[in-house]
């Protein structure tokens, strides 16, 4: 994936066709993208949906539109696809962990500490 420098404004995406995830498990990301676009004053024109990120990147490479994807997809090299960061304070996702406090293990608590930034090296 060709990385270009400099973030772009979400508003710059308004005239472009969008490719979204079709998979129900990715609806949260789609909703986040709709929110980003709405905050920028427009509704995304979704022209294609695909089941996974690899298929979305293929559709982008084929010229069907643009996609807003998690940063981890930047590790996938696709010819002629350019990755740019979005210039928006809202263009970040937050995740959380839910667990039963009465059913913990040492491994779980190390994982929780890692996620909170308070992990220590063993």
CSV table of N, CA and C in Angstrom, one decimal, residues 16-66:
chain,number,residue,atom,x,y,z
A,16,UNK,N,-16.9,11.4,-3.2
A,16,UNK,CA,-16.4,10.1,-3.6
A,16,UNK,C,-17.4,9.0,-3.2
A,17,UNK,N,-17.4,7.9,-4.0
A,17,UNK,CA,-18.2,6.7,-3.6
A,17,UNK,C,-17.5,6.0,-2.5
A,18,UNK,N,-18.3,5.4,-1.6
A,18,UNK,CA,-17.7,4.7,-0.4
A,18,UNK,C,-18.0,3.2,-0.6
A,19,UNK,N,-17.1,2.4,0.0
A,19,UNK,CA,-17.2,1.0,0.1
A,19,UNK,C,-17.2,0.7,1.6
A,20,UNK,N,-18.3,0.0,2.0
A,20,UNK,CA,-18.5,-0.4,3.4
A,20,UNK,C,-18.4,-1.9,3.6
A,21,UNK,N,-18.2,-2.3,4.9
A,21,UNK,CA,-18.3,-3.7,5.3
A,21,UNK,C,-19.8,-4.2,5.2
A,22,UNK,N,-20.0,-5.3,4.6
A,22,UNK,CA,-21.3,-5.9,4.6
A,22,UNK,C,-21.6,-6.8,5.8
A,23,UNK,N,-20.5,-7.3,6.4
A,23,UNK,CA,-20.6,-8.2,7.5
A,23,UNK,C,-21.2,-7.5,8.7
A,24,UNK,N,-22.2,-8.1,9.3
A,24,UNK,CA,-22.9,-7.5,10.4
A,24,UNK,C,-21.9,-7.2,11.6
A,25,UNK,N,-20.8,-8.0,11.7
A,25,UNK,CA,-19.9,-7.7,12.8
A,25,UNK,C,-19.1,-6.4,12.7
A,26,UNK,N,-19.2,-5.8,11.5
A,26,UNK,CA,-18.5,-4.6,11.2
A,26,UNK,C,-19.4,-3.4,11.2
A,27,UNK,N,-20.6,-3.5,11.6
A,27,UNK,CA,-21.6,-2.4,11.6
A,27,UNK,C,-21.1,-1.3,12.4
A,28,UNK,N,-20.4,-1.6,13.5
A,28,UNK,CA,-19.9,-0.5,14.4
A,28,UNK,C,-19.0,0.5,13.6
A,29,UNK,N,-18.1,-0.1,12.8
A,29,UNK,CA,-17.2,0.7,12.0
A,29,UNK,C,-18.0,1.5,11.0
A,30,UNK,N,-19.0,0.9,10.3
A,30,UNK,CA,-19.8,1.6,9.3
A,30,UNK,C,-20.5,2.8,10.0
A,31,UNK,N,-21.0,2.5,11.2
A,31,UNK,CA,-21.7,3.6,11.9
A,31,UNK,C,-20.8,4.7,12.3
A,32,UNK,N,-19.5,4.4,12.6
A,32,UNK,CA,-18.5,5.4,13.0
A,32,UNK,C,-18.2,6.2,11.7
A,33,UNK,N,-18.1,5.6,10.6
A,33,UNK,CA,-17.8,6.3,9.3
A,33,UNK,C,-19.0,7.3,9.0
A,34,UNK,N,-20.2,6.8,9.2
A,34,UNK,CA,-21.4,7.6,8.9
A,34,UNK,C,-21.3,8.8,9.8
A,35,UNK,N,-21.0,8.6,11.1
A,35,UNK,CA,-20.9,9.7,12.1
A,35,UNK,C,-19.8,10.7,11.7
A,36,UNK,N,-18.6,10.2,11.3
A,36,UNK,CA,-17.6,11.1,10.8
A,36,UNK,C,-18.0,12.0,9.7
A,37,UNK,N,-18.7,11.3,8.7
A,37,UNK,CA,-19.2,12.1,7.5
A,37,UNK,C,-20.3,13.1,7.9
A,38,UNK,N,-21.2,12.6,8.8
A,38,UNK,CA,-22.3,13.5,9.2
A,38,UNK,C,-21.7,14.8,9.9
A,39,UNK,N,-20.7,14.5,10.8
A,39,UNK,CA,-20.0,15.6,11.5
A,39,UNK,C,-19.4,16.6,10.5
A,40,UNK,N,-19.0,16.1,9.3
A,40,UNK,CA,-18.3,16.9,8.3
A,40,UNK,C,-19.4,17.5,7.3
A,41,UNK,N,-20.7,17.2,7.6
A,41,UNK,CA,-21.7,17.8,6.8
A,41,UNK,C,-22.3,17.1,5.6
A,42,UNK,N,-22.0,15.8,5.5
A,42,UNK,CA,-22.6,15.0,4.4
A,42,UNK,C,-22.9,13.6,4.8
A,43,UNK,N,-23.6,12.9,3.9
A,43,UNK,CA,-23.9,11.5,4.1
A,43,UNK,C,-23.1,10.7,3.1
A,44,UNK,N,-22.3,9.7,3.5
A,44,UNK,CA,-21.5,9.0,2.5
A,44,UNK,C,-22.4,8.2,1.5
A,45,UNK,N,-21.9,8.3,0.2
A,45,UNK,CA,-22.6,7.6,-0.9
A,45,UNK,C,-22.0,6.2,-1.0
A,46,UNK,N,-22.7,5.2,-0.3
A,46,UNK,CA,-22.2,3.8,-0.3
A,46,UNK,C,-22.6,3.1,-1.6
A,47,UNK,N,-21.6,2.7,-2.4
A,47,UNK,CA,-21.9,2.1,-3.7
A,47,UNK,C,-21.6,0.6,-3.7
A,48,UNK,N,-20.8,0.1,-2.7
A,48,UNK,CA,-20.4,-1.3,-2.7
A,48,UNK,C,-20.3,-1.7,-1.2
A,49,UNK,N,-20.5,-3.0,-1.0
A,49,UNK,CA,-20.2,-3.5,0.4
A,49,UNK,C,-19.5,-4.8,0.1
A,50,UNK,N,-18.6,-5.2,1.0
A,50,UNK,CA,-17.9,-6.4,0.9
A,50,UNK,C,-17.8,-7.1,2.3
A,51,UNK,N,-17.6,-8.4,2.3
A,51,UNK,CA,-17.6,-9.2,3.5
A,51,UNK,C,-16.3,-9.0,4.4
A,52,UNK,N,-15.2,-8.6,3.8
A,52,UNK,CA,-13.9,-8.5,4.6
A,52,UNK,C,-13.1,-7.4,4.0
A,53,UNK,N,-12.1,-7.0,4.8
A,53,UNK,CA,-11.2,-5.9,4.5
A,53,UNK,C,-10.4,-6.2,3.2
A,54,UNK,N,-10.0,-7.4,3.0
A,54,UNK,CA,-9.2,-7.7,1.8
A,54,UNK,C,-10.0,-7.5,0.5
A,55,UNK,N,-11.3,-7.9,0.6
A,55,UNK,CA,-12.2,-7.6,-0.6
A,55,UNK,C,-12.4,-6.1,-0.8
A,56,UNK,N,-12.6,-5.4,0.3
A,56,UNK,CA,-12.7,-3.9,0.2
A,56,UNK,C,-11.5,-3.3,-0.4
A,57,UNK,N,-10.3,-3.7,0.0
A,57,UNK,CA,-9.1,-3.2,-0.6
A,57,UNK,C,-9.1,-3.5,-2.1
A,58,UNK,N,-9.5,-4.7,-2.5
A,58,UNK,CA,-9.6,-5.1,-3.9
A,58,UNK,C,-10.5,-4.2,-4.7
A,59,UNK,N,-11.7,-3.9,-4.1
A,59,UNK,CA,-12.6,-2.9,-4.7
A,59,UNK,C,-12.1,-1.5,-4.9
A,60,UNK,N,-11.3,-1.1,-3.8
A,60,UNK,CA,-10.7,0.2,-3.9
A,60,UNK,C,-9.6,0.2,-5.0
A,61,UNK,N,-8.8,-0.9,-5.1
A,61,UNK,CA,-7.8,-1.0,-6.2
A,61,UNK,C,-8.4,-1.0,-7.6
A,62,UNK,N,-9.6,-1.6,-7.7
A,62,UNK,CA,-10.3,-1.6,-9.0
A,62,UNK,C,-11.0,-0.3,-9.3
A,63,UNK,N,-11.0,0.7,-8.4
A,63,UNK,CA,-11.5,2.0,-8.7
A,63,UNK,C,-13.0,2.2,-8.4
A,64,UNK,N,-13.6,1.3,-7.6
A,64,UNK,CA,-15.0,1.4,-7.2
A,64,UNK,C,-15.3,2.5,-6.2
A,65,UNK,N,-14.3,2.9,-5.4
A,65,UNK,CA,-14.5,3.9,-4.4
A,65,UNK,C,-13.4,3.9,-3.4
A,66,UNK,N,-13.7,4.6,-2.3
A,66,UNK,CA,-12.8,4.8,-1.2
A,66,UNK,C,-13.4,4.0,0.0
